[in-house]
mmCIF file with all atom_site columns, C-alpha atoms in Angstrom:
data_model
loop_
_atom_site.group_PDB
_atom_site.id
_atom_site.type_symbol
_atom_site.label_atom_id
_atom_site.label_alt_id
_atom_site.label_comp_id
_atom_site.label_asym_id
_atom_site.label_entity_id
_atom_site.label_seq_id
_atom_site.pdbx_PDB_ins_code
_atom_site.Cartn_x
_atom_site.Cartn_y
_atom_site.Cartn_z
_atom_site.occupancy
_atom_site.B_iso_or_equiv
_atom_site.pdbx_formal_charge
_atom_site.auth_seq_id
_atom_site.auth_comp_id
_atom_site.auth_asym_id
_atom_site.auth_atom_id
_atom_site.pdbx_PDB_model_num
ATOM 1   C CA . ASP A 1 1   ? 0.000   0.000  0.000  1.00 62.00 ? 1   ASP A CA 1
ATOM 2   C CA . GLY A 1 2   ? 1.130   3.541  -0.672 1.00 70.00 ? 2   GLY A CA 1
ATOM 3   C CA . GLY A 1 3   ? 1.953   5.711  2.259  1.00 93.00 ? 3   GLY A CA 1
ATOM 4   C CA . ILE A 1 4   ? 4.471   7.390  4.482  1.00 95.00 ? 4   ILE A CA 1
ATOM 5   C CA . THR A 1 5   ? 6.592   5.387  6.902  1.00 96.00 ? 5   THR A CA 1
ATOM 6   C CA . GLN A 1 6   ? 8.283   7.010  9.849  1.00 96.00 ? 6   GLN A CA 1
ATOM 7   C CA . SER A 1 7   ? 10.766  5.271  12.090 1.00 95.00 ? 7   SER A CA 1
ATOM 8   C CA . PRO A 1 8   ? 11.401  4.762  14.863 1.00 95.00 ? 8   PRO A CA 1
ATOM 9   C CA . LYS A 1 9   ? 8.029   5.259  16.523 1.00 93.00 ? 9   LYS A CA 1
ATOM 10  C CA . TYR A 1 10  ? 9.673   5.953  19.892 1.00 94.00 ? 10  TYR A CA 1
ATOM 11  C CA . LEU A 1 11  ? 13.176  7.247  20.457 1.00 93.00 ? 11  LEU A CA 1
ATOM 12  C CA . PHE A 1 12  ? 15.077  8.278  23.546 1.00 91.00 ? 12  PHE A CA 1
ATOM 13  C CA . ARG A 1 13  ? 18.043  10.568 23.308 1.00 88.00 ? 13  ARG A CA 1
ATOM 14  C CA . LYS A 1 14  ? 20.621  11.596 25.813 1.00 88.00 ? 14  LYS A CA 1
ATOM 15  C CA . GLU A 1 15  ? 21.413  15.249 26.071 1.00 86.00 ? 15  GLU A CA 1
ATOM 16  C CA . GLY A 1 16  ? 24.188  16.220 23.695 1.00 86.00 ? 16  GLY A CA 1
ATOM 17  C CA . GLN A 1 17  ? 23.452  13.493 21.164 1.00 90.00 ? 17  GLN A CA 1
ATOM 18  C CA . ASN A 1 18  ? 22.256  13.863 17.626 1.00 93.00 ? 18  ASN A CA 1
ATOM 19  C CA . VAL A 1 19  ? 19.449  11.602 16.454 1.00 94.00 ? 19  VAL A CA 1
ATOM 20  C CA . THR A 1 20  ? 17.984  10.997 13.020 1.00 96.00 ? 20  THR A CA 1
ATOM 21  C CA . LEU A 1 21  ? 14.330  10.317 12.300 1.00 97.00 ? 21  LEU A CA 1
ATOM 22  C CA . SER A 1 22  ? 13.548  8.451  9.121  1.00 97.00 ? 22  SER A CA 1
ATOM 23  C CA . CYS A 1 23  ? 10.752  9.288  6.695  1.00 98.00 ? 23  CYS A CA 1
ATOM 24  C CA . GLU A 1 24  ? 10.087  7.271  3.555  1.00 97.00 ? 24  GLU A CA 1
ATOM 25  C CA . GLN A 1 25  ? 7.204   7.654  1.113  1.00 97.00 ? 25  GLN A CA 1
ATOM 26  C CA . ASN A 1 26  ? 6.150   5.567  -1.865 1.00 95.00 ? 26  ASN A CA 1
ATOM 27  C CA . LEU A 1 27  ? 3.502   7.967  -3.117 1.00 94.00 ? 27  LEU A CA 1
ATOM 28  C CA . ASN A 1 28  ? 5.807   9.460  -5.755 1.00 93.00 ? 28  ASN A CA 1
ATOM 29  C CA . HIS A 1 29  ? 5.316   12.876 -4.151 1.00 94.00 ? 29  HIS A CA 1
ATOM 30  C CA . ASP A 1 30  ? 7.766   15.628 -4.925 1.00 92.00 ? 30  ASP A CA 1
ATOM 31  C CA . ALA A 1 31  ? 7.223   17.656 -1.761 1.00 92.00 ? 31  ALA A CA 1
ATOM 32  C CA . MET A 1 32  ? 7.997   16.478 1.739  1.00 94.00 ? 32  MET A CA 1
ATOM 33  C CA . TYR A 1 33  ? 7.686   18.192 5.128  1.00 94.00 ? 33  TYR A CA 1
ATOM 34  C CA . TRP A 1 34  ? 8.677   17.831 8.739  1.00 97.00 ? 34  TRP A CA 1
ATOM 35  C CA . TYR A 1 35  ? 6.428   19.186 11.481 1.00 95.00 ? 35  TYR A CA 1
ATOM 36  C CA . ARG A 1 36  ? 6.877   19.314 15.223 1.00 96.00 ? 36  ARG A CA 1
ATOM 37  C CA . GLN A 1 37  ? 3.941   18.932 17.596 1.00 93.00 ? 37  GLN A CA 1
ATOM 38  C CA . ASP A 1 38  ? 4.117   19.713 21.287 1.00 89.00 ? 38  ASP A CA 1
ATOM 39  C CA . PRO A 1 39  ? 1.459   18.389 23.681 1.00 78.00 ? 39  PRO A CA 1
ATOM 40  C CA . GLY A 1 40  ? -1.774  20.299 23.333 1.00 71.00 ? 40  GLY A CA 1
ATOM 41  C CA . GLN A 1 41  ? -0.404  22.448 20.567 1.00 76.00 ? 41  GLN A CA 1
ATOM 42  C CA . GLY A 1 42  ? -0.684  22.693 16.839 1.00 84.00 ? 42  GLY A CA 1
ATOM 43  C CA . LEU A 1 43  ? 1.883   21.727 14.245 1.00 91.00 ? 43  LEU A CA 1
ATOM 44  C CA . ARG A 1 44  ? 4.880   23.855 13.443 1.00 92.00 ? 44  ARG A CA 1
ATOM 45  C CA . LEU A 1 45  ? 6.886   23.487 10.238 1.00 93.00 ? 45  LEU A CA 1
ATOM 46  C CA . ILE A 1 46  ? 10.558  22.599 10.668 1.00 96.00 ? 46  ILE A CA 1
ATOM 47  C CA . TYR A 1 47  ? 11.810  22.021 7.127  1.00 96.00 ? 47  TYR A CA 1
ATOM 48  C CA . TYR A 1 48  ? 10.328  21.272 3.751  1.00 94.00 ? 48  TYR A CA 1
ATOM 49  C CA . SER A 1 49  ? 11.571  20.092 0.396  1.00 94.00 ? 49  SER A CA 1
ATOM 50  C CA . GLN A 1 50  ? 9.822   20.535 -2.912 1.00 90.00 ? 50  GLN A CA 1
ATOM 51  C CA . ILE A 1 51  ? 12.344  18.690 -5.037 1.00 92.00 ? 51  ILE A CA 1
ATOM 52  C CA . VAL A 1 52  ? 15.302  16.368 -4.668 1.00 94.00 ? 52  VAL A CA 1
ATOM 53  C CA . ASN A 1 53  ? 18.516  18.002 -3.487 1.00 95.00 ? 53  ASN A CA 1
ATOM 54  C CA . ASP A 1 54  ? 16.695  21.132 -2.360 1.00 94.00 ? 54  ASP A CA 1
ATOM 55  C CA . PHE A 1 55  ? 15.069  22.094 0.926  1.00 95.00 ? 55  PHE A CA 1
ATOM 56  C CA . GLN A 1 56  ? 14.024  25.211 2.831  1.00 94.00 ? 56  GLN A CA 1
ATOM 57  C CA . LYS A 1 57  ? 13.745  26.193 6.450  1.00 95.00 ? 57  LYS A CA 1
ATOM 58  C CA . GLY A 1 58  ? 10.341  26.371 8.001  1.00 92.00 ? 58  GLY A CA 1
ATOM 59  C CA . ASP A 1 59  ? 9.300   28.350 11.041 1.00 90.00 ? 59  ASP A CA 1
ATOM 60  C CA . ILE A 1 60  ? 11.411  26.524 13.638 1.00 94.00 ? 60  ILE A CA 1
ATOM 61  C CA . ALA A 1 61  ? 14.476  25.144 11.813 1.00 96.00 ? 61  ALA A CA 1
ATOM 62  C CA . GLU A 1 62  ? 17.079  26.001 14.453 1.00 95.00 ? 62  GLU A CA 1
ATOM 63  C CA . GLY A 1 63  ? 18.700  22.880 15.877 1.00 95.00 ? 63  GLY A CA 1
ATOM 64  C CA . TYR A 1 64  ? 17.510  20.641 13.048 1.00 97.00 ? 64  TYR A CA 1
ATOM 65  C CA . SER A 1 65  ? 18.966  19.505 9.739  1.00 97.00 ? 65  SER A CA 1
ATOM 66  C CA . VAL A 1 66  ? 17.622  17.561 6.778  1.00 98.00 ? 66  VAL A CA 1
ATOM 67  C CA . SER A 1 67  ? 18.723  16.047 3.498  1.00 97.00 ? 67  SER A CA 1
ATOM 68  C CA . ARG A 1 68  ? 16.855  15.088 0.342  1.00 97.00 ? 68  ARG A CA 1
ATOM 69  C CA . GLU A 1 69  ? 19.111  12.842 -1.683 1.00 97.00 ? 69  GLU A CA 1
ATOM 70  C CA . LYS A 1 70  ? 16.270  10.678 -2.954 1.00 96.00 ? 70  LYS A CA 1
ATOM 71  C CA . LYS A 1 71  ? 12.709  11.560 -3.876 1.00 96.00 ? 71  LYS A CA 1
ATOM 72  C CA . GLU A 1 72  ? 11.246  9.032  -1.475 1.00 97.00 ? 72  GLU A CA 1
ATOM 73  C CA . SER A 1 73  ? 13.356  9.874  1.562  1.00 98.00 ? 73  SER A CA 1
ATOM 74  C CA . PHE A 1 74  ? 13.553  12.953 3.801  1.00 98.00 ? 74  PHE A CA 1
ATOM 75  C CA . PRO A 1 75  ? 15.396  12.222 7.071  1.00 98.00 ? 75  PRO A CA 1
ATOM 76  C CA . LEU A 1 76  ? 15.409  14.731 9.907  1.00 98.00 ? 76  LEU A CA 1
ATOM 77  C CA . THR A 1 77  ? 18.360  15.058 12.277 1.00 97.00 ? 77  THR A CA 1
ATOM 78  C CA . VAL A 1 78  ? 17.710  16.578 15.669 1.00 95.00 ? 78  VAL A CA 1
ATOM 79  C CA . THR A 1 79  ? 21.035  18.006 16.729 1.00 93.00 ? 79  THR A CA 1
ATOM 80  C CA . SER A 1 80  ? 22.401  18.760 20.173 1.00 87.00 ? 80  SER A CA 1
ATOM 81  C CA . ALA A 1 81  ? 21.808  22.416 19.380 1.00 86.00 ? 81  ALA A CA 1
ATOM 82  C CA . GLN A 1 82  ? 18.069  21.899 19.692 1.00 86.00 ? 82  GLN A CA 1
ATOM 83  C CA . LYS A 1 83  ? 17.430  22.994 23.268 1.00 85.00 ? 83  LYS A CA 1
ATOM 84  C CA . ASN A 1 84  ? 14.040  21.418 23.770 1.00 89.00 ? 84  ASN A CA 1
ATOM 85  C CA . PRO A 1 85  ? 13.753  18.452 21.419 1.00 91.00 ? 85  PRO A CA 1
ATOM 86  C CA . THR A 1 86  ? 11.208  16.370 23.315 1.00 93.00 ? 86  THR A CA 1
ATOM 87  C CA . ALA A 1 87  ? 8.166   16.350 21.020 1.00 94.00 ? 87  ALA A CA 1
ATOM 88  C CA . PHE A 1 88  ? 6.127   14.408 18.508 1.00 94.00 ? 88  PHE A CA 1
ATOM 89  C CA . TYR A 1 89  ? 7.505   14.670 14.975 1.00 96.00 ? 89  TYR A CA 1
ATOM 90  C CA . LEU A 1 90  ? 5.362   14.260 11.894 1.00 95.00 ? 90  LEU A CA 1
ATOM 91  C CA . CYS A 1 91  ? 6.530   13.754 8.345  1.00 96.00 ? 91  CYS A CA 1
ATOM 92  C CA . ALA A 1 92  ? 4.244   14.598 5.448  1.00 94.00 ? 92  ALA A CA 1
ATOM 93  C CA . SER A 1 93  ? 4.261   14.633 1.678  1.00 94.00 ? 93  SER A CA 1
ATOM 94  C CA . THR A 1 94  ? 2.212   15.954 -1.209 1.00 91.00 ? 94  THR A CA 1
ATOM 95  C CA . ALA A 1 95  ? 2.165   16.135 -4.958 1.00 88.00 ? 95  ALA A CA 1
ATOM 96  C CA . THR A 1 96  ? 3.430   19.376 -6.430 1.00 78.00 ? 96  THR A CA 1
ATOM 97  C CA . GLY A 1 97  ? 0.840   22.121 -6.746 1.00 73.00 ? 97  GLY A CA 1
ATOM 98  C CA . ILE A 1 98  ? -1.043  24.408 -4.437 1.00 68.00 ? 98  ILE A CA 1
ATOM 99  C CA . GLY A 1 99  ? -3.929  22.910 -2.552 1.00 71.00 ? 99  GLY A CA 1
ATOM 100 C CA . ASN A 1 100 ? -3.051  19.265 -3.021 1.00 80.00 ? 100 ASN A CA 1
ATOM 101 C CA . THR A 1 101 ? -3.785  17.092 -0.046 1.00 83.00 ? 101 THR A CA 1
ATOM 102 C CA . ILE A 1 102 ? -0.892  16.622 2.328  1.00 87.00 ? 102 ILE A CA 1
ATOM 103 C CA . TYR A 1 103 ? -0.562  13.111 3.671  1.00 91.00 ? 103 TYR A CA 1
ATOM 104 C CA . PHE A 1 104 ? 0.992   12.375 7.041  1.00 93.00 ? 104 PHE A CA 1
ATOM 105 C CA . GLY A 1 105 ? 3.002   9.564  8.533  1.00 95.00 ? 105 GLY A CA 1
ATOM 106 C CA . GLU A 1 106 ? 2.181   8.054  11.923 1.00 93.00 ? 106 GLU A CA 1
ATOM 107 C CA . GLY A 1 107 ? 4.722   10.174 13.742 1.00 94.00 ? 107 GLY A CA 1
ATOM 108 C CA . SER A 1 108 ? 7.778   9.643  15.911 1.00 95.00 ? 108 SER A CA 1
ATOM 109 C CA . TRP A 1 109 ? 8.005   10.386 19.614 1.00 94.00 ? 109 TRP A CA 1
ATOM 110 C CA . LEU A 1 110 ? 11.366  11.771 20.720 1.00 94.00 ? 110 LEU A CA 1
ATOM 111 C CA . THR A 1 111 ? 12.183  12.028 24.393 1.00 93.00 ? 111 THR A CA 1
ATOM 112 C CA . VAL A 1 112 ? 15.356  13.478 25.828 1.00 88.00 ? 112 VAL A CA 1
ATOM 113 C CA . VAL A 1 113 ? 16.536  11.677 28.957 1.00 84.00 ? 113 VAL A CA 1
ATOM 114 C CA . ALA B 2 1   ? 0.808   37.310 7.534  1.00 74.00 ? 1   ALA B CA 1
ATOM 115 C CA . GLN B 2 2   ? -1.490  34.425 6.863  1.00 82.00 ? 2   GLN B CA 1
ATOM 116 C CA . SER B 2 3   ? -2.950  32.625 9.853  1.00 89.00 ? 3   SER B CA 1
ATOM 117 C CA . VAL B 2 4   ? -5.490  30.034 10.925 1.00 93.00 ? 4   VAL B CA 1
ATOM 118 C CA . THR B 2 5   ? -7.222  30.245 14.276 1.00 94.00 ? 5   THR B CA 1
ATOM 119 C CA . GLN B 2 6   ? -9.295  27.719 16.172 1.00 95.00 ? 6   GLN B CA 1
ATOM 120 C CA . PRO B 2 7   ? -10.891 29.623 19.045 1.00 95.00 ? 7   PRO B CA 1
ATOM 121 C CA . ASP B 2 8   ? -11.900 26.565 21.072 1.00 95.00 ? 8   ASP B CA 1
ATOM 122 C CA . ILE B 2 9   ? -9.150  24.537 22.728 1.00 93.00 ? 9   ILE B CA 1
ATOM 123 C CA . HIS B 2 10  ? -11.513 21.933 24.217 1.00 95.00 ? 10  HIS B CA 1
ATOM 124 C CA . ILE B 2 11  ? -15.082 20.954 23.483 1.00 97.00 ? 11  ILE B CA 1
ATOM 125 C CA . THR B 2 12  ? -17.111 18.379 25.369 1.00 97.00 ? 12  THR B CA 1
ATOM 126 C CA . VAL B 2 13  ? -20.184 16.959 23.715 1.00 97.00 ? 13  VAL B CA 1
ATOM 127 C CA . SER B 2 14  ? -22.601 14.177 24.603 1.00 97.00 ? 14  SER B CA 1
ATOM 128 C CA . GLU B 2 15  ? -22.780 11.155 22.360 1.00 97.00 ? 15  GLU B CA 1
ATOM 129 C CA . GLY B 2 16  ? -25.541 11.661 19.815 1.00 97.00 ? 16  GLY B CA 1
ATOM 130 C CA . ALA B 2 17  ? -25.442 15.433 20.078 1.00 97.00 ? 17  ALA B CA 1
ATOM 131 C CA . SER B 2 18  ? -24.342 17.714 17.282 1.00 97.00 ? 18  SER B CA 1
ATOM 132 C CA . LEU B 2 19  ? -20.825 19.116 17.045 1.00 98.00 ? 19  LEU B CA 1
ATOM 133 C CA . GLU B 2 20  ? -19.480 22.293 15.527 1.00 98.00 ? 20  GLU B CA 1
ATOM 134 C CA . LEU B 2 21  ? -15.808 23.252 15.519 1.00 98.00 ? 21  LEU B CA 1
ATOM 135 C CA . ARG B 2 22  ? -14.830 26.761 14.596 1.00 98.00 ? 22  ARG B CA 1
ATOM 136 C CA . CYS B 2 23  ? -12.040 27.830 12.271 1.00 97.00 ? 23  CYS B CA 1
ATOM 137 C CA . ASN B 2 24  ? -11.125 31.301 11.103 1.00 96.00 ? 24  ASN B CA 1
ATOM 138 C CA . TYR B 2 25  ? -8.438  32.386 8.707  1.00 94.00 ? 25  TYR B CA 1
ATOM 139 C CA . SER B 2 26  ? -6.683  35.621 7.956  1.00 90.00 ? 26  SER B CA 1
ATOM 140 C CA . TYR B 2 27  ? -5.736  36.174 4.317  1.00 85.00 ? 27  TYR B CA 1
ATOM 141 C CA . GLY B 2 28  ? -6.502  38.650 1.563  1.00 79.00 ? 28  GLY B CA 1
ATOM 142 C CA . ALA B 2 29  ? -7.873  36.023 -0.776 1.00 80.00 ? 29  ALA B CA 1
ATOM 143 C CA . THR B 2 30  ? -9.543  32.628 -0.474 1.00 78.00 ? 30  THR B CA 1
ATOM 144 C CA . PRO B 2 31  ? -7.119  29.987 0.729  1.00 85.00 ? 31  PRO B CA 1
ATOM 145 C CA . TYR B 2 32  ? -7.313  26.266 0.282  1.00 91.00 ? 32  TYR B CA 1
ATOM 146 C CA . LEU B 2 33  ? -8.804  24.972 3.523  1.00 93.00 ? 33  LEU B CA 1
ATOM 147 C CA . PHE B 2 34  ? -8.567  21.595 5.182  1.00 94.00 ? 34  PHE B CA 1
ATOM 148 C CA . TRP B 2 35  ? -9.793  19.782 8.253  1.00 97.00 ? 35  TRP B CA 1
ATOM 149 C CA . TYR B 2 36  ? -7.698  16.967 9.713  1.00 96.00 ? 36  TYR B CA 1
ATOM 150 C CA . VAL B 2 37  ? -8.367  14.636 12.639 1.00 96.00 ? 37  VAL B CA 1
ATOM 151 C CA . GLN B 2 38  ? -5.710  13.162 14.903 1.00 94.00 ? 38  GLN B CA 1
ATOM 152 C CA . SER B 2 39  ? -6.186  10.275 17.304 1.00 90.00 ? 39  SER B CA 1
ATOM 153 C CA . PRO B 2 40  ? -3.793  10.202 20.277 1.00 84.00 ? 40  PRO B CA 1
ATOM 154 C CA . GLY B 2 41  ? -0.228  9.385  19.253 1.00 81.00 ? 41  GLY B CA 1
ATOM 155 C CA . GLN B 2 42  ? -1.144  9.056  15.599 1.00 85.00 ? 42  GLN B CA 1
ATOM 156 C CA . GLY B 2 43  ? -0.683  10.979 12.396 1.00 87.00 ? 43  GLY B CA 1
ATOM 157 C CA . LEU B 2 44  ? -3.276  13.245 10.842 1.00 91.00 ? 44  LEU B CA 1
ATOM 158 C CA . GLN B 2 45  ? -6.092  12.032 8.632  1.00 94.00 ? 45  GLN B CA 1
ATOM 159 C CA . LEU B 2 46  ? -7.801  14.322 6.150  1.00 94.00 ? 46  LEU B CA 1
ATOM 160 C CA . LEU B 2 47  ? -11.527 14.776 6.784  1.00 96.00 ? 47  LEU B CA 1
ATOM 161 C CA . LEU B 2 48  ? -12.341 17.192 3.971  1.00 95.00 ? 48  LEU B CA 1
ATOM 162 C CA . LYS B 2 49  ? -11.013 20.108 1.967  1.00 94.00 ? 49  LYS B CA 1
ATOM 163 C CA . TYR B 2 50  ? -12.302 23.203 0.188  1.00 93.00 ? 50  TYR B CA 1
ATOM 164 C CA . PHE B 2 51  ? -10.808 24.779 -2.891 1.00 86.00 ? 51  PHE B CA 1
ATOM 165 C CA . SER B 2 52  ? -13.668 26.560 -4.641 1.00 84.00 ? 52  SER B CA 1
ATOM 166 C CA . GLY B 2 53  ? -17.243 26.062 -5.769 1.00 85.00 ? 53  GLY B CA 1
ATOM 167 C CA . ASP B 2 54  ? -19.930 24.754 -3.469 1.00 87.00 ? 54  ASP B CA 1
ATOM 168 C CA . THR B 2 55  ? -19.316 26.253 -0.049 1.00 91.00 ? 55  THR B CA 1
ATOM 169 C CA . LEU B 2 56  ? -20.710 23.214 1.778  1.00 96.00 ? 56  LEU B CA 1
ATOM 170 C CA . VAL B 2 57  ? -18.199 20.394 1.642  1.00 96.00 ? 57  VAL B CA 1
ATOM 171 C CA . GLN B 2 58  ? -18.880 16.793 2.578  1.00 96.00 ? 58  GLN B CA 1
ATOM 172 C CA . GLY B 2 59  ? -16.144 14.695 4.094  1.00 96.00 ? 59  GLY B CA 1
ATOM 173 C CA . ILE B 2 60  ? -15.519 11.295 5.569  1.00 96.00 ? 60  ILE B CA 1
ATOM 174 C CA . LYS B 2 61  ? -16.999 9.928  8.799  1.00 95.00 ? 61  LYS B CA 1
ATOM 175 C CA . GLY B 2 62  ? -20.163 12.005 8.398  1.00 96.00 ? 62  GLY B CA 1
ATOM 176 C CA . PHE B 2 63  ? -18.439 15.379 8.726  1.00 98.00 ? 63  PHE B CA 1
ATOM 177 C CA . GLU B 2 64  ? -19.175 18.468 6.695  1.00 98.00 ? 64  GLU B CA 1
ATOM 178 C CA . ALA B 2 65  ? -17.792 21.987 6.641  1.00 98.00 ? 65  ALA B CA 1
ATOM 179 C CA . GLU B 2 66  ? -19.116 25.287 5.386  1.00 97.00 ? 66  GLU B CA 1
ATOM 180 C CA . PHE B 2 67  ? -16.956 28.025 3.915  1.00 95.00 ? 67  PHE B CA 1
ATOM 181 C CA . LYS B 2 68  ? -18.171 31.550 4.623  1.00 95.00 ? 68  LYS B CA 1
ATOM 182 C CA . ARG B 2 69  ? -16.149 34.197 2.885  1.00 92.00 ? 69  ARG B CA 1
ATOM 183 C CA . SER B 2 70  ? -17.860 37.063 4.695  1.00 92.00 ? 70  SER B CA 1
ATOM 184 C CA . GLN B 2 71  ? -16.818 35.626 8.049  1.00 94.00 ? 71  GLN B CA 1
ATOM 185 C CA . SER B 2 72  ? -13.443 34.187 6.948  1.00 93.00 ? 72  SER B CA 1
ATOM 186 C CA . SER B 2 73  ? -14.594 30.937 8.465  1.00 96.00 ? 73  SER B CA 1
ATOM 187 C CA . PHE B 2 74  ? -14.566 27.242 7.673  1.00 97.00 ? 74  PHE B CA 1
ATOM 188 C CA . ASN B 2 75  ? -16.471 25.536 10.481 1.00 98.00 ? 75  ASN B CA 1
ATOM 189 C CA . LEU B 2 76  ? -16.673 21.773 10.788 1.00 98.00 ? 76  LEU B CA 1
ATOM 190 C CA . ARG B 2 77  ? -19.935 20.079 11.756 1.00 98.00 ? 77  ARG B CA 1
ATOM 191 C CA . LYS B 2 78  ? -21.325 16.671 12.496 1.00 98.00 ? 78  LYS B CA 1
ATOM 192 C CA . PRO B 2 79  ? -25.038 16.133 13.206 1.00 97.00 ? 79  PRO B CA 1
ATOM 193 C CA . SER B 2 80  ? -24.623 13.243 15.654 1.00 97.00 ? 80  SER B CA 1
ATOM 194 C CA . VAL B 2 81  ? -21.373 12.491 17.422 1.00 97.00 ? 81  VAL B CA 1
ATOM 195 C CA . HIS B 2 82  ? -20.150 8.972  18.150 1.00 96.00 ? 82  HIS B CA 1
ATOM 196 C CA . TRP B 2 83  ? -17.739 8.052  20.936 1.00 95.00 ? 83  TRP B CA 1
ATOM 197 C CA . SER B 2 84  ? -15.120 7.276  18.283 1.00 94.00 ? 84  SER B CA 1
ATOM 198 C CA . ASP B 2 85  ? -15.113 10.943 17.252 1.00 96.00 ? 85  ASP B CA 1
ATOM 199 C CA . ALA B 2 86  ? -13.168 11.827 20.385 1.00 96.00 ? 86  ALA B CA 1
ATOM 200 C CA . ALA B 2 87  ? -9.903  13.171 18.982 1.00 96.00 ? 87  ALA B CA 1
ATOM 201 C CA . GLU B 2 88  ? -8.082  16.363 18.163 1.00 95.00 ? 88  GLU B CA 1
ATOM 202 C CA . TYR B 2 89  ? -9.179  18.300 15.131 1.00 97.00 ? 89  TYR B CA 1
ATOM 203 C CA . PHE B 2 90  ? -6.998  20.657 13.149 1.00 96.00 ? 90  PHE B CA 1
ATOM 204 C CA . CYS B 2 91  ? -8.017  23.257 10.632 1.00 96.00 ? 91  CYS B CA 1
ATOM 205 C CA . ALA B 2 92  ? -5.348  24.205 8.111  1.00 93.00 ? 92  ALA B CA 1
ATOM 206 C CA . GLY B 2 93  ? -4.953  26.600 5.228  1.00 91.00 ? 93  GLY B CA 1
ATOM 207 C CA . ALA B 2 94  ? -2.707  26.627 2.181  1.00 86.00 ? 94  ALA B CA 1
ATOM 208 C CA . PHE B 2 95  ? -2.068  30.157 1.040  1.00 80.00 ? 95  PHE B CA 1
ATOM 209 C CA . LYS B 2 96  ? -0.895  30.968 -2.459 1.00 74.00 ? 96  LYS B CA 1
ATOM 210 C CA . ALA B 2 97  ? 1.515   33.562 -1.113 1.00 70.00 ? 97  ALA B CA 1
ATOM 211 C CA . ALA B 2 98  ? 3.240   30.832 0.911  1.00 69.00 ? 98  ALA B CA 1
ATOM 212 C CA . GLY B 2 99  ? 3.353   28.121 -1.730 1.00 67.00 ? 99  GLY B CA 1
ATOM 213 C CA . ASN B 2 100 ? 1.901   24.780 -0.715 1.00 66.00 ? 100 ASN B CA 1
ATOM 214 C CA . LYS B 2 101 ? 2.892   24.937 2.915  1.00 76.00 ? 101 LYS B CA 1
ATOM 215 C CA . LEU B 2 102 ? 0.068   24.263 5.318  1.00 83.00 ? 102 LEU B CA 1
ATOM 216 C CA . THR B 2 103 ? -0.546  26.632 8.187  1.00 88.00 ? 103 THR B CA 1
ATOM 217 C CA . PHE B 2 104 ? -2.303  24.910 11.053 1.00 91.00 ? 104 PHE B CA 1
ATOM 218 C CA . GLY B 2 105 ? -4.619  26.188 13.711 1.00 93.00 ? 105 GLY B CA 1
ATOM 219 C CA . GLY B 2 106 ? -3.869  25.267 17.309 1.00 92.00 ? 106 GLY B CA 1
ATOM 220 C CA . GLY B 2 107 ? -6.333  22.380 17.296 1.00 94.00 ? 107 GLY B CA 1
ATOM 221 C CA . THR B 2 108 ? -9.527  21.599 19.184 1.00 96.00 ? 108 THR B CA 1
ATOM 222 C CA . ARG B 2 109 ? -9.700  18.566 21.429 1.00 95.00 ? 109 ARG B CA 1
ATOM 223 C CA . VAL B 2 110 ? -13.111 16.934 21.408 1.00 97.00 ? 110 VAL B CA 1
ATOM 224 C CA . LEU B 2 111 ? -14.267 14.857 24.353 1.00 97.00 ? 111 LEU B CA 1
ATOM 225 C CA . VAL B 2 112 ? -17.386 12.730 23.999 1.00 96.00 ? 112 VAL B CA 1
ATOM 226 C CA . LYS B 2 113 ? -19.525 11.978 27.056 1.00 95.00 ? 113 LYS B CA 1
ATOM 227 C CA . PRO B 2 114 ? -21.534 8.769  27.138 1.00 90.00 ? 114 PRO B CA 1
#
C-alpha cells in the first residue's frame, strides 16, 4: 500500500546526542515536510523540500537539519543544538501544486533523557 | 501574515449530540482549507477540503464543513457524534503567497460523554 513510513516510533536521546528520524514515502510525491507537535499544541513546520537536493527552512528550523538525496526519503536530524527536542515529529508529503492534499506519517516520539 | 485560528481549545459533547468546531483564517484572498483529525499518538487524517465552488463540503466519517467568505470561516460540523469521534481536530490553510505549505490552527480537542 502507498503511504508514508516514519521510524522509529519511539526514540530516547541523551542530552548532547544527535538523532535521526527516518521518513520514507512511496507515493511518488515531490514535496515532503517535517512538522513538530508539542502536547496540546498545533503543528509547526521545521523544514520542507519541494524537489530532490533542495530544501528550505520552516518556522522553527534552528537545531535541526535535513537532506533530500532521494525523492522518497527525507530524514530529519535533531542536533544537540536543539534545546528542547522532546516532542512528537510528523513527516508529510504531497504532490506538487497548491492545494493538493498533504498526507501524514504516523509520527515519531522523541524524548530526551 | 497568513494565519489560521481555532478559538476553542476543548469541546465536550454528549454522544448523539451535534458538534461544531470553529475555524477562522486571515488572508486577503480565499485559501485552500482543510480539516484533519488526529487520534492520540497518531498521524493526521484528512476529513475534507475546500478549494472553490460549493461552499458546503462533505467529508468522511459524516463530517461536513461550510466556507463563509464574509466571516473568513470554515467551520466543521457533524449532526450526531459517536464516541469514536473523540480526537483532536486541526483546521489548516494553504495560502498561495506561501506556496503549498500548510498553516495549522492550534487544534480543538473533542471529548465525547456517554
